[in-house]
Coordinates of C-alpha atoms in Angstrom, one line a residue:
X1 CA 62.2 93.6 254.0
X2 CA 64.2 96.0 251.9
X3 CA 67.0 93.5 251.5
X4 CA 64.6 90.9 250.3
X5 CA 63.2 93.3 247.8
X6 CA 66.6 94.1 246.4
X7 CA 67.4 90.4 246.2
X8 CA 64.1 89.9 244.3
X9 CA 64.9 92.7 241.9
X10 CA 68.4 91.4 241.3
X11 CA 67.1 87.9 240.6
X12 CA 64.6 89.2 238.1
X13 CA 67.2 91.3 236.4
X14 CA 69.5 88.4 236.2
X15 CA 66.8 86.2 234.8
X16 CA 66.1 88.8 232.1
X17 CA 69.8 89.0 231.3
X18 CA 69.9 85.2 230.9
X19 CA 66.9 85.3 228.7
X20 CA 68.3 88.0 226.5
X21 CA 71.6 86.2 226.4
X22 CA 69.9 82.9 225.5
X23 CA 67.9 84.5 222.7
X24 CA 71.1 86.0 221.3
X25 CA 72.8 82.7 221.5
X26 CA 69.9 81.1 219.5
X27 CA 70.3 83.8 216.9
X28 CA 74.0 83.1 216.5
X29 CA 73.3 79.4 216.4
X30 CA 70.7 80.0 213.6
X31 CA 73.3 81.9 211.6
X32 CA 75.8 79.0 212.2
X33 CA 73.3 76.5 211.0
X34 CA 72.8 78.4 207.7
X35 CA 76.6 78.6 207.2
X36 CA 77.0 74.9 207.6
X37 CA 74.3 73.9 205.3
X38 CA 75.5 71.6 202.5
X39 CA 76.3 73.2 199.1
X40 CA 73.4 71.5 197.5
X41 CA 70.9 73.3 199.7
X42 CA 72.7 76.6 199.3
X43 CA 72.7 76.2 195.5
X44 CA 69.0 75.5 195.6
X45 CA 68.4 78.7 197.5
X46 CA 70.6 80.7 195.1
X47 CA 68.9 79.2 192.1
X48 CA 65.6 80.9 193.2
X49 CA 67.2 84.4 192.9
X50 CA 67.9 86.5 189.8
X51 CA 71.5 85.9 188.8
X52 CA 72.6 89.4 189.7
X53 CA 71.3 88.9 193.2
X54 CA 72.9 85.5 193.5
X55 CA 76.3 87.0 192.6
X56 CA 76.0 89.6 195.4
X57 CA 76.0 86.8 198.0
X58 CA 79.7 86.3 197.1
X59 CA 80.6 89.1 199.6
X60 CA 79.3 87.1 202.6
X61 CA 82.4 84.9 203.0
X62 CA 85.1 83.0 201.1
X63 CA 82.8 80.0 200.9
X64 CA 80.1 82.0 199.2
X65 CA 82.5 83.8 196.9
X66 CA 82.1 81.5 193.9
X67 CA 79.2 79.4 195.0
X68 CA 76.9 81.1 192.5
X69 CA 79.0 79.9 189.6
X70 CA 77.5 76.4 190.1
X71 CA 73.8 77.3 190.3
X72 CA 71.6 75.3 187.9
X73 CA 69.4 78.2 187.0
X74 CA 70.6 81.4 185.3
X75 CA 68.0 84.2 185.3
X76 CA 69.1 87.5 183.6
X77 CA 65.9 89.4 184.2
X78 CA 66.6 91.8 187.1
X79 CA 64.3 94.8 186.6
X80 CA 66.9 97.0 188.2
X81 CA 68.9 96.9 185.0
X82 CA 66.2 99.0 183.3
X83 CA 66.6 101.7 186.0
X84 CA 70.3 101.8 186.5
X85 CA 72.0 100.4 183.4
X86 CA 71.6 100.7 179.6
X87 CA 71.2 97.8 177.3
X88 CA 74.9 97.6 176.6
X89 CA 75.5 97.3 180.4
X90 CA 73.1 94.4 180.6
X91 CA 74.6 92.6 177.7
X92 CA 78.1 93.1 179.1
X93 CA 77.0 91.7 182.4
X94 CA 75.6 88.6 180.8
X95 CA 78.9 88.1 178.9
X96 CA 81.0 88.4 182.1
X97 CA 78.8 86.1 184.1
X98 CA 78.9 83.3 181.5
X99 CA 82.7 83.6 181.4
X100 CA 82.9 83.0 185.2
X101 CA 80.2 80.3 185.3
X102 CA 81.5 76.9 186.2
X103 CA 78.4 74.6 186.3
X104 CA 78.4 71.4 184.3
X105 CA 74.7 71.6 183.5
X106 CA 72.1 74.3 183.2
X107 CA 68.5 73.5 184.1
X108 CA 66.9 76.8 183.4
X109 CA 68.3 79.7 181.3
X110 CA 66.2 82.9 181.1
X111 CA 67.0 86.2 179.5
X112 CA 64.6 89.1 179.5
X113 CA 65.6 92.4 177.9
X114 CA 64.7 94.7 175.0
X115 CA 66.4 93.0 172.1
X116 CA 68.1 95.0 169.3
X117 CA 69.5 93.6 166.1
X118 CA 73.1 94.6 166.8
X119 CA 73.0 92.3 169.9
X120 CA 72.4 89.2 167.7
X121 CA 75.9 87.8 167.7
X122 CA 76.1 88.2 171.5
X123 CA 72.8 86.4 172.0
X124 CA 74.0 83.7 169.7
X125 CA 76.9 83.0 172.0
X126 CA 74.7 82.9 175.1
X127 CA 72.4 80.4 173.6
X128 CA 75.3 78.3 172.3
X129 CA 76.7 78.3 175.9
X130 CA 73.4 77.2 177.4
X131 CA 73.0 74.4 174.7
X132 CA 76.5 73.1 175.5
X133 CA 75.4 72.8 179.1
X134 CA 72.4 70.7 178.1
X135 CA 69.8 73.3 179.1
X136 CA 66.4 72.0 179.8
X137 CA 64.4 75.2 180.0
X138 CA 65.2 78.0 177.5
X139 CA 63.3 81.2 178.0
X140 CA 64.1 84.2 175.7
X141 CA 61.8 87.2 176.3
X142 CA 62.8 89.9 173.9
X143 CA 59.5 91.7 173.6
X144 CA 58.9 95.0 175.4
X145 CA 55.3 94.6 176.5
X146 CA 52.0 95.6 175.0
X147 CA 53.4 98.4 172.8
X148 CA 55.3 96.0 170.5
X149 CA 53.9 95.3 167.1
X150 CA 55.3 91.9 166.0
X151 CA 55.5 93.1 162.4
X152 CA 57.8 96.0 163.4
X153 CA 61.6 95.8 164.0
X154 CA 63.8 92.8 163.5
X155 CA 63.0 89.8 165.8
X156 CA 65.9 87.6 166.9
X157 CA 66.5 84.8 164.4
X158 CA 66.9 81.5 166.3
X159 CA 70.0 79.6 165.3
X160 CA 69.5 76.3 163.6
X161 CA 71.1 74.3 166.4
X162 CA 68.4 75.5 168.7
X163 CA 65.8 74.0 166.4
X164 CA 67.3 70.6 166.8
X165 CA 68.1 70.6 170.5
X166 CA 67.3 67.3 172.0
X167 CA 67.6 68.2 175.7
X168 CA 65.1 71.0 176.0
X169 CA 61.8 70.2 177.7
X170 CA 60.4 73.8 178.0
X171 CA 60.8 76.5 175.4
X172 CA 59.5 80.1 175.6
X173 CA 60.3 82.6 172.8
X174 CA 59.2 86.2 172.6
X175 CA 60.0 88.5 169.6
X176 CA 62.0 85.7 168.0
X177 CA 61.9 84.3 164.5
X178 CA 62.0 80.7 163.3
X179 CA 63.4 80.2 159.8
X180 CA 64.6 76.6 159.7
X181 CA 67.2 75.6 157.1
X182 CA 66.5 71.9 157.9
X183 CA 64.2 69.9 160.1
X184 CA 62.9 71.0 163.5
X185 CA 63.6 68.3 166.1
X186 CA 62.6 68.9 169.7
X187 CA 62.2 65.3 170.8
X188 CA 62.1 66.0 174.5
X189 CA 60.0 69.2 174.4
X190 CA 56.9 69.2 176.6
X191 CA 55.8 72.8 176.6
X192 CA 56.2 75.5 174.0
X193 CA 55.2 79.2 174.3
X194 CA 55.5 81.6 171.3
X195 CA 54.7 85.3 171.6
X196 CA 55.1 88.3 169.3
X197 CA 56.2 86.1 166.5
X198 CA 55.3 85.8 162.8
X199 CA 54.1 82.3 162.0
X200 CA 52.5 80.4 159.2
X201 CA 50.6 77.2 158.8
X202 CA 53.5 75.2 157.5
X203 CA 55.9 76.3 160.2
X204 CA 53.5 75.4 163.0
X205 CA 52.9 72.0 161.3
X206 CA 56.7 71.4 161.2
X207 CA 57.1 72.5 164.8
X208 CA 54.4 70.1 166.0
X209 CA 55.6 67.2 163.8
X210 CA 59.1 67.7 165.1
X211 CA 58.0 67.8 168.8
X212 CA 56.5 64.3 169.3
X213 CA 56.3 64.7 173.1
X214 CA 54.8 68.2 173.1
X215 CA 51.8 68.5 175.5
X216 CA 51.2 72.2 175.9
X217 CA 51.2 74.9 173.2
X218 CA 50.7 78.6 174.0
X219 CA 50.4 81.2 171.1
X220 CA 50.4 84.8 172.3
X221 CA 50.1 87.8 170.0
X222 CA 51.3 85.8 167.0
X223 CA 50.2 86.5 163.4
X224 CA 50.0 84.8 160.0
X225 CA 48.0 81.6 160.8
X226 CA 45.0 80.6 158.8
X227 CA 44.6 76.9 159.5
X228 CA 45.9 75.4 162.8
X229 CA 45.8 71.7 162.2
X230 CA 47.0 69.7 165.2
X231 CA 47.1 65.9 164.8
X232 CA 49.6 65.1 167.6
X233 CA 48.3 62.5 170.0
X234 CA 50.3 64.0 172.9
X235 CA 49.4 67.6 172.6
X236 CA 46.5 68.1 175.1
X237 CA 46.4 71.8 175.9
X238 CA 46.2 74.8 173.5
X239 CA 46.0 78.4 174.4
X240 CA 45.4 81.2 171.9
X241 CA 46.0 84.7 173.3
X242 CA 45.4 88.1 171.6
X243 CA 45.3 86.7 168.1
X244 CA 44.8 89.4 165.6
X245 CA 44.3 89.8 161.8
X246 CA 44.6 92.9 159.6
X247 CA 41.6 91.6 157.6
X248 CA 38.0 92.0 158.6
X249 CA 35.7 89.6 160.5
X250 CA 34.9 87.7 157.3
X251 CA 38.4 86.2 157.6
X252 CA 38.5 83.1 159.9
X253 CA 41.1 81.1 161.7
X254 CA 40.4 77.4 161.5
X255 CA 41.5 75.1 164.4
X256 CA 41.3 71.4 164.0
X257 CA 42.6 69.4 167.0
X258 CA 41.0 65.9 167.5
X259 CA 43.1 65.1 170.6
X260 CA 43.1 68.5 172.4
X261 CA 41.5 68.2 175.9
X262 CA 41.9 71.8 177.0
X263 CA 41.4 75.0 174.9
X264 CA 41.6 78.6 175.9
X265 CA 40.9 81.6 173.7
X266 CA 41.9 84.8 175.6
X267 CA 42.5 88.5 175.1
X268 CA 41.8 90.4 172.0
X269 CA 40.0 88.5 169.2
X270 CA 39.1 90.4 166.0
X271 CA 38.4 87.6 163.6
X272 CA 36.1 84.6 163.4
X273 CA 37.4 81.3 164.8
X274 CA 36.2 78.0 163.5
X275 CA 36.7 75.1 165.8
X276 CA 36.6 71.8 163.9
X277 CA 37.0 68.2 164.8
X278 CA 37.6 68.5 168.5
X279 CA 35.8 65.4 170.0
X280 CA 38.3 65.0 172.9
X281 CA 37.8 68.5 174.3
X282 CA 36.9 68.5 178.0
X283 CA 37.7 72.0 179.3
X284 CA 37.3 75.3 177.4
X285 CA 37.8 78.9 178.4
X286 CA 36.5 81.8 176.4
X287 CA 37.8 85.1 177.9
X288 CA 38.4 87.2 174.9
X289 CA 37.6 90.9 174.6
X290 CA 35.9 92.9 171.9
X291 CA 38.1 95.6 170.4
X292 CA 36.1 98.5 168.9
X293 CA 38.3 100.9 166.9
X294 CA 35.4 103.2 165.8
X295 CA 32.4 103.8 168.0
X296 CA 30.3 104.4 164.8
X297 CA 30.9 100.7 164.0
X298 CA 29.8 99.5 167.4
X299 CA 26.7 97.7 166.2
X300 CA 28.4 95.9 163.3
X301 CA 31.3 94.8 165.6
X302 CA 29.0 93.4 168.3
X303 CA 26.9 91.7 165.7
X304 CA 30.1 90.1 164.2
X305 CA 31.3 88.9 167.6
X306 CA 27.9 87.6 168.4
X307 CA 28.1 85.4 165.4
X308 CA 31.7 84.3 166.3
X309 CA 30.6 83.4 169.8
X310 CA 27.5 81.5 168.7
X311 CA 29.5 79.4 166.3
X312 CA 32.1 78.6 168.9
X313 CA 29.5 77.7 171.6
X314 CA 27.8 75.3 169.1
X315 CA 31.1 73.5 168.7
X316 CA 31.6 73.3 172.5
X317 CA 28.3 71.7 173.5
X318 CA 30.0 68.5 174.6
X319 CA 32.6 69.9 176.9
X320 CA 32.4 69.2 180.7
X321 CA 33.8 72.5 181.9
X322 CA 33.1 75.9 180.1
X323 CA 34.3 79.2 181.4
X324 CA 33.0 82.4 179.8
X325 CA 34.4 85.9 180.4
X326 CA 32.4 89.1 180.9
X327 CA 32.9 90.3 177.3
X328 CA 31.4 87.1 176.0
X329 CA 28.4 87.4 178.3
X330 CA 27.8 91.0 177.1
X331 CA 27.8 89.8 173.5

């Protein structure tokens, strides 16, 4: 009986060893499967990482050493730079990376850092590099969050060649400046986002006219507009976020957009907004907040915003979907 028990224990122990060994084998097999994936799959995986992290994979093996140099997306937005490196270190890193990059085409090029005027020539080279690679999505986020006043400092001046780029489909500019010395021609552009930027009526008109395929326009914390006249047949979605004016509530922003189907007014709104000629509008979102600088003026401010909201709602009677934020309900 004792011998039988020992045999049973040995059998069980052997079975466990086989199971553990089998699991270990499966793990090794999984690692092998990753290593033999085609380059196209590995490049896709690397394209989902910030560029700094993608470069780190080069230590895995000889095959990985320069694989990152062919990724279609370059994303220089690693938040660790803010903790461990100064701005010069970040700029130098971008310079070195672009020197080593060997891809024939860039799909998405994103740079996020706190821009300073003395970096202008370096940034010019980055954008020229991306343009030569027929970049499709160009994202330049040079604003440093909510503390930035778009009238302070020196925004980055976009080069003229960027304003006539025919390959871009998605543009997002933050704390940049558009001062065209010729026409604006973004014939392939589908989506445009502008934030922390000085604008004017004529400039926006030129942008829309030069972007015949534009479908989505997002204006965030921009200033200088009085009349936003959108006649494009393809532009269907307009978002206005945190629009402000240095004047009082008697100053109004007029928006005329006969072909717009979706409109969102979000964030801080401190001036009247007149919506005109918007028969195609289907979906509207009103989630703006009331900003009270002086509690003594609370009644006048609420009365002013009550009038703003009333006029807007009268214009939106025909929409199928209407979303209203809590501040609007309180008004």
